[in-house]
XYZ file of C-alpha atoms in Angstrom:
271
model
C -87.165 19.657 90.569
C -83.802 18.269 89.522
C -85.208 16.840 86.286
C -87.033 20.111 85.528
C -83.854 22.215 85.997
C -81.849 19.798 83.815
C -84.492 20.032 81.079
C -84.387 23.839 81.217
C -80.591 23.804 80.880
C -80.744 21.500 77.852
C -83.407 23.722 76.220
C -81.223 26.816 76.739
C -78.155 25.109 75.267
C -80.152 23.897 72.246
C -81.594 27.367 71.593
C -78.130 28.963 71.762
C -76.752 26.326 69.370
C -79.490 26.875 66.777
C -79.187 30.649 67.078
C -75.418 30.435 66.443
C -75.790 28.149 63.440
C -78.504 30.380 61.938
C -76.264 33.507 62.140
C -73.101 31.741 60.883
C -72.292 32.699 57.284
C -72.242 29.936 54.720
C -68.804 29.026 53.391
C -68.382 29.399 49.683
C -67.125 26.257 47.941
C -63.514 26.282 47.020
C -62.965 26.515 43.325
C -60.589 23.918 41.988
C -57.769 25.368 39.937
C -57.778 24.662 36.252
C -55.125 22.340 34.858
C -53.678 25.178 32.813
C -53.200 27.512 35.826
C -51.761 24.917 38.239
C -48.240 26.232 38.516
C -46.077 27.344 41.413
C -44.205 30.585 41.870
C -40.958 28.919 40.806
C -42.273 28.059 37.409
C -42.544 24.375 38.276
C -45.747 23.054 36.765
C -47.931 20.680 38.740
C -49.509 17.664 37.008
C -53.071 18.016 35.822
C -55.899 16.278 37.632
C -56.477 13.869 34.770
C -52.949 12.449 35.056
C -53.114 11.668 38.788
C -54.570 8.228 38.227
C -51.161 6.879 37.204
C -49.376 8.281 40.240
C -48.627 6.223 43.339
C -45.891 5.123 45.699
C -43.837 2.223 44.447
C -42.014 -0.513 46.386
C -38.413 -0.797 45.320
C -37.902 -4.080 43.546
C -41.613 -4.861 43.218
C -42.846 -3.379 39.929
C -46.426 -2.145 39.680
C -47.150 -2.247 43.445
C -49.104 0.772 44.624
C -49.950 1.916 48.150
C -53.136 -0.134 48.856
C -51.549 -3.426 47.783
C -48.418 -2.598 49.778
C -50.517 -2.139 52.913
C -52.331 -5.438 52.295
C -49.045 -7.282 51.821
C -47.485 -5.790 54.968
C -50.536 -6.500 57.125
C -50.621 -10.090 55.855
C -46.919 -10.498 56.652
C -47.488 -9.160 60.182
C -50.207 -11.749 60.832
C -47.873 -14.532 59.655
C -44.973 -13.550 61.912
C -46.002 -15.871 64.837
C -46.303 -18.842 62.483
C -42.964 -18.045 60.854
C -41.395 -17.757 64.302
C -42.618 -21.245 65.185
C -41.524 -22.791 61.892
C -38.011 -21.458 61.378
C -36.675 -20.985 64.933
C -36.052 -23.198 68.024
C -39.021 -21.561 69.784
C -41.192 -24.707 69.605
C -38.529 -26.963 71.123
C -37.836 -24.575 73.999
C -41.495 -24.038 74.848
C -42.254 -27.784 74.809
C -39.356 -28.492 77.191
C -40.476 -25.787 79.616
C -44.038 -27.116 79.645
C -42.732 -30.624 80.330
C -40.709 -29.242 83.235
C -43.744 -27.548 84.755
C -45.806 -30.720 84.491
C -42.973 -32.820 85.951
C -42.706 -30.539 88.971
C -46.455 -30.874 89.550
C -47.063 -27.135 89.162
C -50.086 -26.143 87.116
C -49.700 -22.383 86.752
C -46.197 -21.607 88.044
C -44.328 -20.387 86.049
C -47.202 -18.882 84.087
C -47.649 -19.309 80.343
C -46.592 -15.702 79.750
C -43.354 -16.286 81.669
C -42.519 -19.451 79.721
C -43.328 -17.816 76.379
C -41.217 -14.769 77.269
C -38.283 -16.958 78.320
C -38.580 -18.963 75.100
C -38.634 -15.752 73.040
C -35.520 -14.389 74.746
C -33.610 -17.640 74.265
C -34.804 -17.812 70.649
C -33.470 -14.291 70.071
C -30.161 -15.331 71.659
C -29.859 -18.314 69.323
C -31.088 -16.613 66.149
C -29.200 -13.325 66.515
C -26.162 -14.462 64.427
C -28.492 -15.714 61.681
C -30.494 -12.472 61.740
C -27.286 -10.403 61.584
C -26.103 -12.384 58.561
C -29.464 -11.910 56.819
C -29.277 -8.179 57.516
C -25.778 -7.887 56.080
C -26.393 -10.015 52.993
C -29.983 -9.076 52.097
C -31.347 -5.971 53.853
C -28.380 -3.606 53.427
C -27.909 -4.310 49.679
C -31.641 -3.825 49.106
C -31.633 -0.501 50.973
C -28.658 0.650 48.899
C -30.511 -0.230 45.708
C -28.021 -2.912 44.667
C -30.605 -5.705 44.544
C -34.384 -5.882 44.275
C -36.793 -7.058 46.956
C -37.158 -10.517 45.420
C -33.384 -10.909 45.176
C -33.090 -9.851 48.821
C -35.721 -12.443 49.745
C -33.706 -15.161 47.984
C -30.461 -14.001 49.604
C -32.067 -13.957 53.053
C -33.103 -17.590 52.712
C -29.510 -18.844 52.509
C -28.466 -18.315 56.191
C -31.869 -19.509 57.389
C -31.676 -22.576 55.179
C -28.233 -23.450 56.579
C -29.517 -23.125 60.142
C -32.548 -25.343 59.580
C -30.637 -27.925 57.529
C -28.158 -28.334 60.402
C -30.851 -29.484 62.859
C -33.297 -31.294 60.581
C -33.401 -35.083 60.631
C -32.691 -37.011 57.454
C -35.692 -39.229 58.110
C -38.061 -36.265 58.177
C -36.515 -34.795 55.033
C -36.948 -38.109 53.203
C -40.598 -38.234 54.274
C -41.481 -34.832 52.833
C -39.345 -35.326 49.727
C -41.363 -38.466 49.040
C -44.673 -36.697 49.762
C -43.751 -33.756 47.516
C -42.685 -36.106 44.681
C -39.425 -34.200 44.318
C -36.111 -35.721 43.196
C -33.735 -36.683 45.977
C -31.355 -33.749 46.571
C -27.621 -34.270 46.330
C -26.885 -31.854 49.225
C -28.855 -30.120 51.980
C -28.469 -26.821 50.079
C -30.593 -28.265 47.266
C -33.635 -28.743 49.484
C -36.607 -26.538 48.690
C -38.283 -24.527 51.417
C -41.459 -26.516 50.740
C -39.676 -29.618 52.054
C -37.326 -28.032 54.580
C -39.917 -26.097 56.607
C -42.219 -29.019 57.586
C -39.243 -31.335 58.072
C -37.608 -28.838 60.425
C -40.686 -28.257 62.586
C -41.255 -32.017 62.801
C -37.644 -32.542 63.904
C -38.003 -29.786 66.511
C -41.159 -31.389 67.920
C -39.414 -34.742 68.249
C -36.357 -33.169 69.888
C -38.538 -31.257 72.344
C -40.473 -34.368 73.342
C -37.256 -36.357 73.756
C -35.728 -33.761 76.078
C -38.995 -33.403 77.984
C -39.298 -37.163 78.497
C -35.748 -37.427 79.853
C -36.463 -34.451 82.102
C -39.658 -36.082 83.364
C -38.064 -39.355 84.531
C -36.298 -38.206 87.777
C -39.447 -36.501 89.036
C -41.528 -39.531 88.088
C -39.270 -41.672 90.283
C -39.847 -39.287 93.186
C -43.622 -39.566 92.683
C -43.467 -43.371 92.623
C -41.319 -43.565 95.765
C -43.560 -41.173 97.688
C -46.716 -42.986 96.548
C -45.349 -46.380 97.580
C -44.247 -45.105 101.018
C -47.562 -43.401 101.780
C -49.466 -46.507 100.698
C -47.297 -48.866 102.754
C -47.742 -46.849 105.984
C -51.500 -46.644 105.479
C -51.781 -42.944 104.625
C -54.479 -43.564 102.045
C -56.370 -40.343 102.725
C -53.314 -38.169 102.059
C -52.666 -37.511 98.327
C -49.051 -38.328 97.420
C -48.807 -35.072 95.463
C -48.946 -33.091 98.699
C -45.669 -34.668 99.780
C -43.958 -35.240 96.435
C -44.316 -31.678 95.121
C -42.212 -30.030 97.872
C -39.631 -32.814 97.533
C -39.385 -32.316 93.766
C -39.037 -28.563 94.186
C -36.338 -29.068 96.807
C -34.476 -31.471 94.519
C -34.755 -29.079 91.576
C -33.390 -26.162 93.617
C -30.581 -28.183 95.190
C -29.126 -29.171 91.815
C -29.679 -25.623 90.394
C -32.120 -26.972 87.853
C -32.689 -23.805 85.832
C -28.975 -23.348 85.250
C -28.508 -26.960 84.176
C -31.587 -26.971 81.949
C -30.874 -23.700 80.130
C -27.211 -24.588 79.720
C -28.045 -27.993 78.253
C -30.615 -26.515 75.879
C -28.226 -23.867 74.607
C -25.410 -26.363 74.129
C -27.717 -28.637 72.153
C -27.803 -25.947 69.425
C -24.035 -25.697 69.130
């Protein structure tokens, strides 16, 4: 009975719908105005339909760029933002150190990856804020005022970023990529091209992060070795040493205020 009543309701709704559409008057097609009569009440003439193919929004400083290509360029730039963040900021070094700390404490999921990434992002913003403010003052504001083009703003924005990366890059890494790129040896760090500076900087940041993480790992490794030797000497072979060493490492880390010391040392390493 339920199915039969539902079928009757659907049939009634369908019949009402078809009856309404059959009685509805057909809409007459809108007539397009002729090019000669396309004018407003003010006497301002509108362009004819044949001339609309040359119209389009333009990007200031980028000649010949219309709306579709602008959207493609902006979407491509948005997808490259995470890679740019890793390559030109201290984000990689900070995240590597925090992962080393979690492994040294013997904790697999605490703090979580989202927490470590968020902390690294906040510290990266803290470190890069002066550089970003300088880029905004020297590149973005003049471009918005129409004093320089977009390409000139891009070149001007590279200068503060280049100074920041050149300050922390290792000479050994720079020499490696200068040799691989077959470029002449620069007389000053300002003469380095971004093709050489970007990979040299990320390589230097990886090395610095692993160095800090290794030094951070050593005290907790000593605790693991001491606990393992004691449990083995007293015959507690069935008890994993991690069960005892993990609370001891956490207690040691909290007693010395480890987060304060670690964050303070990381921030001072960029000064």
